Amino acid sequence: MKSLPQSRRAKNLVKIPVINTTIPHEQEAKFGGSRVFMKPAAPGTGVKAGGAMRAVFESVGVQNVLAKSKGSSNPHNLVKATVLALTQMRDAYTVAGLRGVPMNKVFNG
């Protein structure tokens, strides 16, 4: 298969940490007048979020999450705020690598 030229490749892909079909921790973000808050949910809860946020969670692969939007309900700003919050998330492996400590040190202090 022929490779795409550098200008046509996907440059904006980001890795979102998903642990057991949910997000690793609570997160807030703001874009424009829209604010979003999301927190992990127990297995079987499903995606409890509004329309624009729900579409982002389903496309990312998050199956269990609780989310709330505040402020403006403009769908463009809600999607951008949701993506911003998801890109700011870090899992335990990333934190351990950035700190240069073993995994058990991250959880046990």
C-alpha positions as protocol buffer text, in pm:
chain_id: "A"
residue {
  index: 1
  type: MET
  ca { x: 0 y: 0 z: 0 }
}
residue {
  index: 2
  type: LYS
  ca { x: 127 y: 342 z: -90 }
}
residue {
  index: 3
  type: SER
  ca { x: 205 y: 581 z: 196 }
}
residue {
  index: 4
  type: LEU
  ca { x: 39 y: 922 z: 211 }
}
residue {
  index: 5
  type: PRO
  ca { x: 260 y: 1228 z: 176 }
}
residue {
  index: 6
  type: GLN
  ca { x: 354 y: 1406 z: 498 }
}
residue {
  index: 7
  type: SER
  ca { x: 105 y: 1688 z: 432 }
}
residue {
  index: 8
  type: ARG
  ca { x: -189 y: 1439 z: 406 }
}
residue {
  index: 9
  type: ARG
  ca { x: -118 y: 1227 z: 717 }
}
residue {
  index: 10
  type: ALA
  ca { x: -324 y: 1263 z: 1034 }
}
residue {
  index: 11
  type: LYS
  ca { x: -122 y: 1502 z: 1248 }
}
residue {
  index: 12
  type: ASN
  ca { x: -382 y: 1572 z: 1513 }
}
residue {
  index: 13
  type: LEU
  ca { x: -427 y: 1225 z: 1662 }
}
residue {
  index: 14
  type: VAL
  ca { x: -406 y: 1214 z: 2040 }
}
residue {
  index: 15
  type: LYS
  ca { x: -399 y: 922 z: 2280 }
}
residue {
  index: 16
  type: ILE
  ca { x: -682 y: 916 z: 2534 }
}
residue {
  index: 17
  type: PRO
  ca { x: -631 y: 695 z: 2842 }
}
residue {
  index: 18
  type: VAL
  ca { x: -925 y: 458 z: 2884 }
}
residue {
  index: 19
  type: ILE
  ca { x: -909 y: 218 z: 3180 }
}
residue {
  index: 20
  type: ASN
  ca { x: -1174 y: -54 z: 3206 }
}
residue {
  index: 21
  type: THR
  ca { x: -1402 y: 132 z: 2961 }
}
residue {
  index: 22
  type: THR
  ca { x: -1398 y: 453 z: 3167 }
}
residue {
  index: 23
  type: ILE
  ca { x: -1172 y: 754 z: 3218 }
}
residue {
  index: 24
  type: PRO
  ca { x: -895 y: 738 z: 3481 }
}
residue {
  index: 25
  type: HIS
  ca { x: -991 y: 1044 z: 3691 }
}
residue {
  index: 26
  type: GLU
  ca { x: -1219 y: 1348 z: 3719 }
}
residue {
  index: 27
  type: GLN
  ca { x: -1149 y: 1635 z: 3483 }
}
residue {
  index: 28
  type: GLU
  ca { x: -1281 y: 1982 z: 3408 }
}
residue {
  index: 29
  type: ALA
  ca { x: -1218 y: 2201 z: 3105 }
}
residue {
  index: 30
  type: LYS
  ca { x: -1341 y: 2522 z: 2951 }
}
residue {
  index: 31
  type: PHE
  ca { x: -1357 y: 2639 z: 2593 }
}
residue {
  index: 32
  type: GLY
  ca { x: -1525 y: 2967 z: 2511 }
}
residue {
  index: 33
  type: GLY
  ca { x: -1838 y: 2992 z: 2723 }
}
residue {
  index: 34
  type: SER
  ca { x: -1872 y: 2614 z: 2766 }
}
residue {
  index: 35
  type: ARG
  ca { x: -1752 y: 2429 z: 3072 }
}
residue {
  index: 36
  type: VAL
  ca { x: -1748 y: 2050 z: 3101 }
}
residue {
  index: 37
  type: PHE
  ca { x: -1702 y: 1822 z: 3400 }
}
residue {
  index: 38
  type: MET
  ca { x: -1652 y: 1447 z: 3370 }
}
residue {
  index: 39
  type: LYS
  ca { x: -1583 y: 1169 z: 3615 }
}
residue {
  index: 40
  type: PRO
  ca { x: -1533 y: 794 z: 3595 }
}
residue {
  index: 41
  type: ALA
  ca { x: -1833 y: 566 z: 3638 }
}
residue {
  index: 42
  type: ALA
  ca { x: -1881 y: 207 z: 3751 }
}
residue {
  index: 43
  type: PRO
  ca { x: -1912 y: -66 z: 3486 }
}
residue {
  index: 44
  type: GLY
  ca { x: -2262 y: -84 z: 3345 }
}
residue {
  index: 45
  type: THR
  ca { x: -2343 y: 284 z: 3402 }
}
residue {
  index: 46
  type: GLY
  ca { x: -2316 y: 385 z: 3037 }
}
residue {
  index: 47
  type: VAL
  ca { x: -2252 y: 729 z: 2897 }
}
residue {
  index: 48
  type: LYS
  ca { x: -2445 y: 983 z: 3103 }
}
residue {
  index: 49
  type: ALA
  ca { x: -2380 y: 1296 z: 2900 }
}
residue {
  index: 50
  type: GLY
  ca { x: -2553 y: 1542 z: 2671 }
}
residue {
  index: 51
  type: GLY
  ca { x: -2570 y: 1510 z: 2293 }
}
residue {
  index: 52
  type: ALA
  ca { x: -2246 y: 1674 z: 2179 }
}
residue {
  index: 53
  type: MET
  ca { x: -2041 y: 1526 z: 2465 }
}
residue {
  index: 54
  type: ARG
  ca { x: -2198 y: 1183 z: 2415 }
}
residue {
  index: 55
  type: ALA
  ca { x: -2082 y: 1176 z: 2053 }
}
residue {
  index: 56
  type: VAL
  ca { x: -1723 y: 1249 z: 2156 }
}
residue {
  index: 57
  type: PHE
  ca { x: -1722 y: 982 z: 2428 }
}
residue {
  index: 58
  type: GLU
  ca { x: -1866 y: 719 z: 2195 }
}
residue {
  index: 59
  type: SER
  ca { x: -1614 y: 799 z: 1921 }
}
residue {
  index: 60
  type: VAL
  ca { x: -1325 y: 778 z: 2168 }
}
residue {
  index: 61
  type: GLY
  ca { x: -1443 y: 444 z: 2307 }
}
residue {
  index: 62
  type: VAL
  ca { x: -1544 y: 549 z: 2659 }
}
residue {
  index: 63
  type: GLN
  ca { x: -1843 y: 337 z: 2762 }
}
residue {
  index: 64
  type: ASN
  ca { x: -1894 y: 436 z: 3129 }
}
residue {
  index: 65
  type: VAL
  ca { x: -1872 y: 801 z: 3226 }
}
residue {
  index: 66
  type: LEU
  ca { x: -2070 y: 1070 z: 3408 }
}
residue {
  index: 67
  type: ALA
  ca { x: -2048 y: 1413 z: 3245 }
}
residue {
  index: 68
  type: LYS
  ca { x: -2208 y: 1752 z: 3290 }
}
residue {
  index: 69
  type: SER
  ca { x: -2193 y: 2062 z: 3075 }
}
residue {
  index: 70
  type: LYS
  ca { x: -2228 y: 2409 z: 3223 }
}
residue {
  index: 71
  type: GLY
  ca { x: -2245 y: 2752 z: 3067 }
}
residue {
  index: 72
  type: SER
  ca { x: -2299 y: 2779 z: 2694 }
}
residue {
  index: 73
  type: SER
  ca { x: -2465 y: 2486 z: 2518 }
}
residue {
  index: 74
  type: ASN
  ca { x: -2308 y: 2570 z: 2182 }
}
residue {
  index: 75
  type: PRO
  ca { x: -2223 y: 2223 z: 2040 }
}
residue {
  index: 76
  type: HIS
  ca { x: -1899 y: 2339 z: 1876 }
}
residue {
  index: 77
  type: ASN
  ca { x: -1762 y: 2475 z: 2203 }
}
residue {
  index: 78
  type: LEU
  ca { x: -1888 y: 2170 z: 2395 }
}
residue {
  index: 79
  type: VAL
  ca { x: -1704 y: 1933 z: 2163 }
}
residue {
  index: 80
  type: LYS
  ca { x: -1384 y: 2138 z: 2184 }
}
residue {
  index: 81
  type: ALA
  ca { x: -1405 y: 2157 z: 2565 }
}
residue {
  index: 82
  type: THR
  ca { x: -1466 y: 1781 z: 2587 }
}
residue {
  index: 83
  type: VAL
  ca { x: -1170 y: 1701 z: 2362 }
}
residue {
  index: 84
  type: LEU
  ca { x: -955 y: 1943 z: 2563 }
}
residue {
  index: 85
  type: ALA
  ca { x: -1050 y: 1771 z: 2889 }
}
residue {
  index: 86
  type: LEU
  ca { x: -979 y: 1426 z: 2742 }
}
residue {
  index: 87
  type: THR
  ca { x: -638 y: 1531 z: 2612 }
}
residue {
  index: 88
  type: GLN
  ca { x: -542 y: 1664 z: 2958 }
}
residue {
  index: 89
  type: MET
  ca { x: -600 y: 1324 z: 3120 }
}
residue {
  index: 90
  type: ARG
  ca { x: -309 y: 1110 z: 3233 }
}
residue {
  index: 91
  type: ASP
  ca { x: -304 y: 748 z: 3338 }
}
residue {
  index: 92
  type: ALA
  ca { x: -89 y: 604 z: 3617 }
}
residue {
  index: 93
  type: TYR
  ca { x: 173 y: 469 z: 3375 }
}
residue {
  index: 94
  type: THR
  ca { x: 227 y: 815 z: 3226 }
}
residue {
  index: 95
  type: VAL
  ca { x: 255 y: 975 z: 3570 }
}
residue {
  index: 96
  type: ALA
  ca { x: 507 y: 713 z: 3684 }
}
residue {
  index: 97
  type: GLY
  ca { x: 714 y: 766 z: 3369 }
}
residue {
  index: 98
  type: LEU
  ca { x: 715 y: 1145 z: 3404 }
}
residue {
  index: 99
  type: ARG
  ca { x: 815 y: 1125 z: 3770 }
}
residue {
  index: 100
  type: GLY
  ca { x: 1071 y: 852 z: 3711 }
}
residue {
  index: 101
  type: VAL
  ca { x: 933 y: 631 z: 3990 }
}
residue {
  index: 102
  type: PRO
  ca { x: 790 y: 276 z: 3989 }
}
residue {
  index: 103
  type: MET
  ca { x: 414 y: 220 z: 3961 }
}
residue {
  index: 104
  type: ASN
  ca { x: 364 y: 121 z: 4327 }
}
residue {
  index: 105
  type: LYS
  ca { x: 522 y: 451 z: 4435 }
}
residue {
  index: 106
  type: VAL
  ca { x: 255 y: 645 z: 4241 }
}
residue {
  index: 107
  type: PHE
  ca { x: -28 y: 486 z: 4438 }
}
residue {
  index: 108
  type: ASN
  ca { x: 139 y: 436 z: 4778 }
}
residue {
  index: 109
  type: GLY
  ca { x: 326 y: 766 z: 4796 }
}
